[in-house]
Coordinates of C-alpha atoms in Angstrom, one line a residue:
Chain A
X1 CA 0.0 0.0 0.0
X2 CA 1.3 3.5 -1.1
X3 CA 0.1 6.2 1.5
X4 CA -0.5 9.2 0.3
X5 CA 0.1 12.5 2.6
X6 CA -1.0 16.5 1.8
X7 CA 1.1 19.4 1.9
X8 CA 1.3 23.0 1.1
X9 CA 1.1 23.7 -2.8
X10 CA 2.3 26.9 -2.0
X11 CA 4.5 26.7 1.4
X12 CA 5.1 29.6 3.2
X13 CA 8.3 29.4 4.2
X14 CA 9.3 29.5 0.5
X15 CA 11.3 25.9 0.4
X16 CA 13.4 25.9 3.6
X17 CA 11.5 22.7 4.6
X18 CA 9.5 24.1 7.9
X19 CA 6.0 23.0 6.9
X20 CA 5.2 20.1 8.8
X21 CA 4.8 17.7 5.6
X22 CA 9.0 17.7 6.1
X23 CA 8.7 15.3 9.1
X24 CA 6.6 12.8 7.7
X25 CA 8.4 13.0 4.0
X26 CA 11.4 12.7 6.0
X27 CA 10.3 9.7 7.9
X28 CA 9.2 7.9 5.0
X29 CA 12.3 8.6 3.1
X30 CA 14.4 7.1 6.2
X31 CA 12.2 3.9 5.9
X32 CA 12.4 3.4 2.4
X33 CA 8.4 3.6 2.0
X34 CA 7.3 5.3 -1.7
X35 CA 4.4 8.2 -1.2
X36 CA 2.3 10.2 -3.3
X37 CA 1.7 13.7 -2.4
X38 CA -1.7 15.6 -3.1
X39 CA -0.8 19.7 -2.5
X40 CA -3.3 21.8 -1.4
X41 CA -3.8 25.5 -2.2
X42 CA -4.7 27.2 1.2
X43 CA -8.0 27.6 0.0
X44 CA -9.1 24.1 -0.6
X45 CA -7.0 23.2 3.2
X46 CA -9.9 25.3 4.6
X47 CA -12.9 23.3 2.5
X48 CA -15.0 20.9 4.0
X49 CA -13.2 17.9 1.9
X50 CA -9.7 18.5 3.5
X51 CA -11.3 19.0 6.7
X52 CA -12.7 15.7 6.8
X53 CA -9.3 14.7 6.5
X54 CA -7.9 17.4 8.9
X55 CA -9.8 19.1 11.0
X56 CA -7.4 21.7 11.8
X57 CA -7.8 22.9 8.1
X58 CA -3.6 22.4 7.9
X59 CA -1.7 19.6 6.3
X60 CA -0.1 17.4 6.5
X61 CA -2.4 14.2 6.5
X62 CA -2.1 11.1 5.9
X63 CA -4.1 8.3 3.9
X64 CA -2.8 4.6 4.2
X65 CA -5.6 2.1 2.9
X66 CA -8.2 2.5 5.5
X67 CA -6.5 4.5 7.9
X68 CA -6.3 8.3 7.9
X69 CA -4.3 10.6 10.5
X70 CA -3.2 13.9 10.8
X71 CA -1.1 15.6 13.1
X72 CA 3.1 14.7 12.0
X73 CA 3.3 13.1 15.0
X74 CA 1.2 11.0 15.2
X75 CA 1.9 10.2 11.5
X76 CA 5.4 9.2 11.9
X77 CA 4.8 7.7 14.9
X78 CA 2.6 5.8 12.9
X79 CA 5.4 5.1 10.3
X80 CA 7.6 4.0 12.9
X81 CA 5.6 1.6 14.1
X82 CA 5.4 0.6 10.7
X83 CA 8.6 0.2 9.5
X84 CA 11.8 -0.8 11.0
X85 CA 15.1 1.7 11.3
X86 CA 13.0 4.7 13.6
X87 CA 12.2 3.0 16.9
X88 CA 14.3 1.0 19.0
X89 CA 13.8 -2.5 19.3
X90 CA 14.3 -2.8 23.1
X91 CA 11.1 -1.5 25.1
X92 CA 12.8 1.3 27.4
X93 CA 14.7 2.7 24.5
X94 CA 11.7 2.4 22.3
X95 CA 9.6 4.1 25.1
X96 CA 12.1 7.1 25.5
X97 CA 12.1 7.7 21.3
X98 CA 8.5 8.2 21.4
X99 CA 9.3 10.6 24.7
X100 CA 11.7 12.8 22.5
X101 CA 8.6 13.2 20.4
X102 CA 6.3 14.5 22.7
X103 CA 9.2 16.8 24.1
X104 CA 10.1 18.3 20.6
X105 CA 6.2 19.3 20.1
X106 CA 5.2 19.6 23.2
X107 CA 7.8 21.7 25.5
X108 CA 10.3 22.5 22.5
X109 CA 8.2 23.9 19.5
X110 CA 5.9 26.1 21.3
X111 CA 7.7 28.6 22.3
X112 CA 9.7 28.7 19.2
X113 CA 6.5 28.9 17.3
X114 CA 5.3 31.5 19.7
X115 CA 8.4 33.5 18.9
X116 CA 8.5 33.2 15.4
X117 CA 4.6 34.1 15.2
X118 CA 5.2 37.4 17.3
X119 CA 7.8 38.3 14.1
X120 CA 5.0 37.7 11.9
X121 CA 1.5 38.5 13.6
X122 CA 3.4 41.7 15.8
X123 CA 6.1 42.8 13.8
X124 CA 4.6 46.2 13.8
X125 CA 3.0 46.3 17.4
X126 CA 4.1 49.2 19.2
X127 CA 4.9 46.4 21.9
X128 CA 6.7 44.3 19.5
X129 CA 10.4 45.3 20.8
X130 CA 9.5 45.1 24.5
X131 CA 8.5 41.3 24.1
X132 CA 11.0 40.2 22.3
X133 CA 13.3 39.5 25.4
X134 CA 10.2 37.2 27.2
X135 CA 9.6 35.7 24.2
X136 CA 13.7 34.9 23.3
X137 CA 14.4 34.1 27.0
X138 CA 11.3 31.3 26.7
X139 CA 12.9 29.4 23.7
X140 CA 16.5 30.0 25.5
X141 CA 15.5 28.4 28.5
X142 CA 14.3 24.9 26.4
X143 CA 17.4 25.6 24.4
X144 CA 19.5 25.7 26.9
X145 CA 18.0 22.0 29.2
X146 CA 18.3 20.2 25.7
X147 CA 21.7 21.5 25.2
X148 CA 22.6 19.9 28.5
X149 CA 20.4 16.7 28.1
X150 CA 22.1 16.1 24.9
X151 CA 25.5 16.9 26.2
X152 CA 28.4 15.4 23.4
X153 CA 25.8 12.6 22.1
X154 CA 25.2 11.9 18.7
X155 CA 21.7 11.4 19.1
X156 CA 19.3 11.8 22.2
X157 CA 19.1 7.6 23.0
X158 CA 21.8 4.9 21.8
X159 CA 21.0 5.7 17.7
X160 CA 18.9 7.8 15.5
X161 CA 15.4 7.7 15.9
X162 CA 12.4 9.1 15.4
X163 CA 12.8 11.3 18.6
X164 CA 15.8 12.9 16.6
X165 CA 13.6 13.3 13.1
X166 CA 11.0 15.3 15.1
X167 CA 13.4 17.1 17.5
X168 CA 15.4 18.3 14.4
X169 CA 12.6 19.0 12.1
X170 CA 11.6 21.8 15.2
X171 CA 15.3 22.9 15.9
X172 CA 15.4 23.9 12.6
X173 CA 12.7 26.0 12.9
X174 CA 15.1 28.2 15.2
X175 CA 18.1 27.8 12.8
X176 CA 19.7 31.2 12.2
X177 CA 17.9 32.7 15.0
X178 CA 20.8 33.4 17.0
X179 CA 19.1 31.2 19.7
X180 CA 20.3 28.1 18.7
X181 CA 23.6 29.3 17.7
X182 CA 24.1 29.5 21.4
X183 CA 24.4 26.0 21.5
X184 CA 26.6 24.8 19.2
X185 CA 26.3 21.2 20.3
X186 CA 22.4 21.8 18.9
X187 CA 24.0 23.2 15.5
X188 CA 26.0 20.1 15.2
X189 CA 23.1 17.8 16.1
X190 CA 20.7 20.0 13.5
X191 CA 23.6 19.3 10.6
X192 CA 23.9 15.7 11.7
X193 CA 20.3 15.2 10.9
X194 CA 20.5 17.1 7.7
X195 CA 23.2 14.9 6.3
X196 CA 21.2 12.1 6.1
X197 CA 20.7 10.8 2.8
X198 CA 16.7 10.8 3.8
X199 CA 16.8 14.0 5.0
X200 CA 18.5 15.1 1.8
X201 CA 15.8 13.6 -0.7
X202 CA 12.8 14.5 1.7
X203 CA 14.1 18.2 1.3
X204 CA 14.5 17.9 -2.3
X205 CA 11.2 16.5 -3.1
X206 CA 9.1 19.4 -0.9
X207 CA 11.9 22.4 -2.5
X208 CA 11.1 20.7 -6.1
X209 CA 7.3 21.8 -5.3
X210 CA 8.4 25.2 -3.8
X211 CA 10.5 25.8 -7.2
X212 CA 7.3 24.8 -9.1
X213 CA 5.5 27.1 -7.4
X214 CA 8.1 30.3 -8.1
X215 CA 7.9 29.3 -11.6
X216 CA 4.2 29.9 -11.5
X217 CA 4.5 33.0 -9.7
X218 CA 6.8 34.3 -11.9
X219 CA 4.9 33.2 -15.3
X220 CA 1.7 34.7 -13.2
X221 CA -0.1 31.8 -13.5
X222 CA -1.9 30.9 -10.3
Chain B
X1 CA 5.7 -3.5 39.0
X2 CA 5.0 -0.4 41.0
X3 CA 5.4 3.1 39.2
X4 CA 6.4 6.5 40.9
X5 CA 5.9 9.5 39.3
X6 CA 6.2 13.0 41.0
X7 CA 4.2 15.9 41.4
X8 CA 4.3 19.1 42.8
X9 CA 5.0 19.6 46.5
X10 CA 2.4 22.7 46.3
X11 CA 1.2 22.9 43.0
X12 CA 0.6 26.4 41.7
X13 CA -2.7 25.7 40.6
X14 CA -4.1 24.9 43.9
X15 CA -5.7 21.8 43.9
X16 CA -7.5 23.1 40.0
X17 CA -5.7 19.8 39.0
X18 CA -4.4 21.2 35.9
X19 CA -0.7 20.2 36.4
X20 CA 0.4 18.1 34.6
X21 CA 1.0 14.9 36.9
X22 CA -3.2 14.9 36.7
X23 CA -3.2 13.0 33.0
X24 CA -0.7 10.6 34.4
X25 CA -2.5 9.8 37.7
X26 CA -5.9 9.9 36.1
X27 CA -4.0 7.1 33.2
X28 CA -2.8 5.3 36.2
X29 CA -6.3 5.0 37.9
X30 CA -8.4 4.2 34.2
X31 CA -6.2 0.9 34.2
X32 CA -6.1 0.4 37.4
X33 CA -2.3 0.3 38.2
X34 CA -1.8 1.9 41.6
X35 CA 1.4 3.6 42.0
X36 CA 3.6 6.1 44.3
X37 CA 4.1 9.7 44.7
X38 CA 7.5 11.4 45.2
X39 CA 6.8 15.3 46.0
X40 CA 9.1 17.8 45.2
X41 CA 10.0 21.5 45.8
X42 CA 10.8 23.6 43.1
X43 CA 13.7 24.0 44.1
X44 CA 14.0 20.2 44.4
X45 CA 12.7 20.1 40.4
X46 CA 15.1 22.8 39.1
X47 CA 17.8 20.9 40.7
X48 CA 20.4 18.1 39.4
X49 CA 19.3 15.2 40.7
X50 CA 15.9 15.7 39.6
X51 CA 17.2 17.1 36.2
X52 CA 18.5 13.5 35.4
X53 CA 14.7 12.4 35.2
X54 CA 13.1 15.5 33.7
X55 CA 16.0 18.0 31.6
X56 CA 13.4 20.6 31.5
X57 CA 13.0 21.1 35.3
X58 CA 9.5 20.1 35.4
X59 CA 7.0 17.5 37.0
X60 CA 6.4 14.7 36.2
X61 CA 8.3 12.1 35.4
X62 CA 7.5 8.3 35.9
X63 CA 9.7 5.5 36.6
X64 CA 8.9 2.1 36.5
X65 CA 11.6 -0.5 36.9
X66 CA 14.7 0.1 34.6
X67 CA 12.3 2.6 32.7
X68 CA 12.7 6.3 32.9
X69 CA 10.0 9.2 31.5
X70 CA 9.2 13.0 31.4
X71 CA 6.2 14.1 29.2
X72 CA 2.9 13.6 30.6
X73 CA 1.9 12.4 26.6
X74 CA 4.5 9.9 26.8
X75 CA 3.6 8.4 29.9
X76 CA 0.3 8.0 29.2
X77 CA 1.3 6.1 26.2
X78 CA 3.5 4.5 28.0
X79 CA 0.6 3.5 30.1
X80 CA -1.9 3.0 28.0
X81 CA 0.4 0.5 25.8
X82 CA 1.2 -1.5 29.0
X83 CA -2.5 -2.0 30.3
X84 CA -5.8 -2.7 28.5
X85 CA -8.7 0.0 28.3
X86 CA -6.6 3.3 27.0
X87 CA -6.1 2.4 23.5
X88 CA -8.8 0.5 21.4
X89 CA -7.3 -3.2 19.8
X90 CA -8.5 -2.2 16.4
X91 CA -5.3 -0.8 14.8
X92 CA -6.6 1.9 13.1
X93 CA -9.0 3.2 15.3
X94 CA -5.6 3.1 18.3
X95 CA -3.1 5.2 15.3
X96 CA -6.5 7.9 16.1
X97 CA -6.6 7.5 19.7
X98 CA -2.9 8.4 19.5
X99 CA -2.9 11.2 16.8
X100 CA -6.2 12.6 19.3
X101 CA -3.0 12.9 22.1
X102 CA -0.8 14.7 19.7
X103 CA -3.6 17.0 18.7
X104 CA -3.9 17.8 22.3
X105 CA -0.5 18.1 23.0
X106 CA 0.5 20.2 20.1
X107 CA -2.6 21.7 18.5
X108 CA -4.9 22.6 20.8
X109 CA -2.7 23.4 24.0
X110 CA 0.1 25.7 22.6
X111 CA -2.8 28.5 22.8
X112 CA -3.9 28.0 25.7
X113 CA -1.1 28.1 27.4
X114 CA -0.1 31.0 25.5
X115 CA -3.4 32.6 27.1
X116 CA -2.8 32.0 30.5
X117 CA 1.1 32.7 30.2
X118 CA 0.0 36.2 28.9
X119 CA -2.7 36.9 31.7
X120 CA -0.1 35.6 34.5
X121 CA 3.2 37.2 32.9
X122 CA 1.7 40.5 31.1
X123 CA -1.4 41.1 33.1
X124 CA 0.2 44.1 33.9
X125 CA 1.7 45.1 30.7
X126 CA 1.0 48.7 29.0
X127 CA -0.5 46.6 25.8
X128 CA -1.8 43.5 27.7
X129 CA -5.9 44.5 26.9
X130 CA -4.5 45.6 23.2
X131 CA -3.2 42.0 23.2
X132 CA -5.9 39.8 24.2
X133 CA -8.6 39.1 21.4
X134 CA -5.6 38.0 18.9
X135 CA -4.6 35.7 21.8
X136 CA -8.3 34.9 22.1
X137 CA -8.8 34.3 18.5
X138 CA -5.9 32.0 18.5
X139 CA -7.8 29.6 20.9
X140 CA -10.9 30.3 19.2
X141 CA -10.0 29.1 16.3
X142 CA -8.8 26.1 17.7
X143 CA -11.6 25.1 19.3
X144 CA -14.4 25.7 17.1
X145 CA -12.4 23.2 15.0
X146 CA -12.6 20.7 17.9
X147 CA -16.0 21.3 18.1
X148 CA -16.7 21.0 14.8
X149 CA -14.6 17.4 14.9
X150 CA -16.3 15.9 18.0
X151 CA -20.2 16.7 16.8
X152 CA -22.4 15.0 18.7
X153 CA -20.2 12.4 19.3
X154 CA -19.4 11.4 22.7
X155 CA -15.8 10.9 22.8
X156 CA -13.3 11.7 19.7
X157 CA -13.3 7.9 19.0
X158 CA -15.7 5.1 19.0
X159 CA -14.7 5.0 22.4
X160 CA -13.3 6.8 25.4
X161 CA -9.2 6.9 24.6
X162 CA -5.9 8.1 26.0
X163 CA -6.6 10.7 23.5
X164 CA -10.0 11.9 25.2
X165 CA -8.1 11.8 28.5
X166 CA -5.1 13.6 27.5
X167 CA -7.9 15.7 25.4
X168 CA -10.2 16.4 28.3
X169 CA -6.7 17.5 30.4
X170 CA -5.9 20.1 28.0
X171 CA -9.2 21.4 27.9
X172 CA -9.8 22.1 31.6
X173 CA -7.1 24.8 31.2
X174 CA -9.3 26.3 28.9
X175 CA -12.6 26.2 31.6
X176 CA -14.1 29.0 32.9
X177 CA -12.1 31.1 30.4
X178 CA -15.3 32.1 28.3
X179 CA -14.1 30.5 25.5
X180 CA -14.4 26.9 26.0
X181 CA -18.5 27.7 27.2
X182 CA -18.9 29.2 23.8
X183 CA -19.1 25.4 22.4
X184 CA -21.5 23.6 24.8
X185 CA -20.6 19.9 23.3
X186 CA -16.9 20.4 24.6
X187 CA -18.2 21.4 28.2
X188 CA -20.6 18.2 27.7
X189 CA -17.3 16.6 26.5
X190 CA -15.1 17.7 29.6
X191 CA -18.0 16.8 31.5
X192 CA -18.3 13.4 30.9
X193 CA -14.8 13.2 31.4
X194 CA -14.6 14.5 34.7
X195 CA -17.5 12.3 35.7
X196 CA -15.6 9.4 35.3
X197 CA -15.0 7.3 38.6
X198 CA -10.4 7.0 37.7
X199 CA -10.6 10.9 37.0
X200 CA -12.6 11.7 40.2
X201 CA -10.0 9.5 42.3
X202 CA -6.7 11.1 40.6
X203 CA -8.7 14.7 41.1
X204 CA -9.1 13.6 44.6
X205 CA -5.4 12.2 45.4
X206 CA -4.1 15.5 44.0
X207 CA -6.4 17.7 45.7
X208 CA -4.8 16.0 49.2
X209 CA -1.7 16.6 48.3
X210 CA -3.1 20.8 48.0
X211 CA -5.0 20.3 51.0
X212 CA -1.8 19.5 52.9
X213 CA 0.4 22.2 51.5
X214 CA -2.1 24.7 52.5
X215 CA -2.0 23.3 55.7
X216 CA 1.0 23.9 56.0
X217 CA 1.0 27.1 54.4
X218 CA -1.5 28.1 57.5
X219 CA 0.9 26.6 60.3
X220 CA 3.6 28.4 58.9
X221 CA 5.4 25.3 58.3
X222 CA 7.9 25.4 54.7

């Protein structure tokens, strides 16, 4: 069976591979597991038909035979479980993979996205200045713990899992922030991830459609 | 096997039950698994020896034999892989149950604890009131989604999941705010979650442990 996931037809971020279809291409790349991708303009991610599918109105989701998920997660949890090569084998180590997931979206991303949203939403806000410390010392604090958890390890448990593929996906959403250059065990981490053939052919896959995309812009077709 | 996870020695919610050791405990008691409580400071949680178990200086983490975790969402997995009831057998119907958890944990939460951070942080900031409906809207959004999703159903699922419960959690930070009561099949929702017999006996074990601290707090006792 050949899933089939969603993602941006026109990604914001303009090909640096932050949309959240990255993770889940990026997990299926490291398993070796062929996808087809259906893009979605922003306006058909808001319809009722994409809704069914996400409820949230965002991509990515996920369609697998009878099964459909969204959330990237939960979707390359999902994968994992799948697939060998993402999750340990031995429970405890297993157990603490899955741990690293929850921890990259759950205490890592937010502030991060919380940041990054303030540049966008408040940029202008005559308030915008006098946050930005809070809102810097938030993701510095997180920054800072995982620095130390992760110490001079190559990966957060024994080898690469999916912990790392969802931690990394969100690190690099602070990449060239200054914030994360504090660390540079983090950078070296970040680039370790990167390297990875996988992460390499997931990347060029969703920039392919971004190019696409600038092509269509610039021929103003839309 | 007997688990111990900690919790706050005087949690700053006072006995609301929103910390986060509530999902774990209220996991715990929906499989029946009883288990210990090690109380700490936060001084004691900020500090080494407790780093070793939670990097991020926070309650709470489980332990269970060789097993270490942090992340209330991964010890309820955790939990809910180990014992029957949390997770339904069918295996597409359990990927949901789990991708309801990440939705929680990463979808629906990040705003609302935006929210309060704002009201508890910034309450007193010159553009606090200029700031609140875009923080508003932000939960808004989310939750008329959620709304939208659950229906008339009675729980996300075909039945009651670690993703209602880890759901449910999320959404009682959001009670009493205004903007949860402007979707009356989520209060039903949290409702029928709270009137559950393992969510009233975690509620109650927590609200003990606030009981005692305010005790103390009245005897002058640290």
């Amino acid at each position: 069976m050949r899933p089939t996931i969603t993602a941006f037809r026109d990604s914001p971020d303009r090909g640096q591979g932050l949309a959240r279809d990255m993770p889940v291409r990026w997990a299926l790349e490291e398993v070796g597991q062929p996808y087809d991708v259906r893009l979605v303009t922003f306006t058909e991610m808001k319809a009722a038909a994409h809704r069914g599918l996400q409820p949230f109105g965002q991509i990515p989701s996920y369609e697998n035979g009878d099964l459909a998920l969204f959330e990237s997660g939960a979707i390359v949890l999902q994968i994992a479980e799948r697939h060998g090569g993402l999750l340990p084998e031995d429970t405890a180590a297993r157990a603490r993979a899955i741990m690293w997931m929850f921890a990259a979206l759950s205490t890592i991303e937010p502030p991060i996205v919380e940041r990054d949203a303030a540049i966008l939403v408040e940029g202008n806000a005559p308030w915008f200045a006098a946050r930005q410390p809070l809102l810097e010392e938030r993701v510095r604090h997180r920054l800072t713990d995982l620095s130390r958890a992760l110490g001079d390890a190559e990966w957060l448990g024994p080898s690469f899992s999916a912990g790392d593929l969802v931690m990394i996906g969100v690190l690099r959403r602070s990449s060239g922030s200054g914030l994360l250059e504090e660390h540079p065990n983090l950078v070296a981490y970040v680039a370790r991830g990167e390297a990875r053939p996988a992460f390499r052919r997931a990347f060029d896959d969703q920039y392919a459609v971004f190019l696409a995309a600038a092509r269509r812009e610039e021929e103003g077709i839309n």
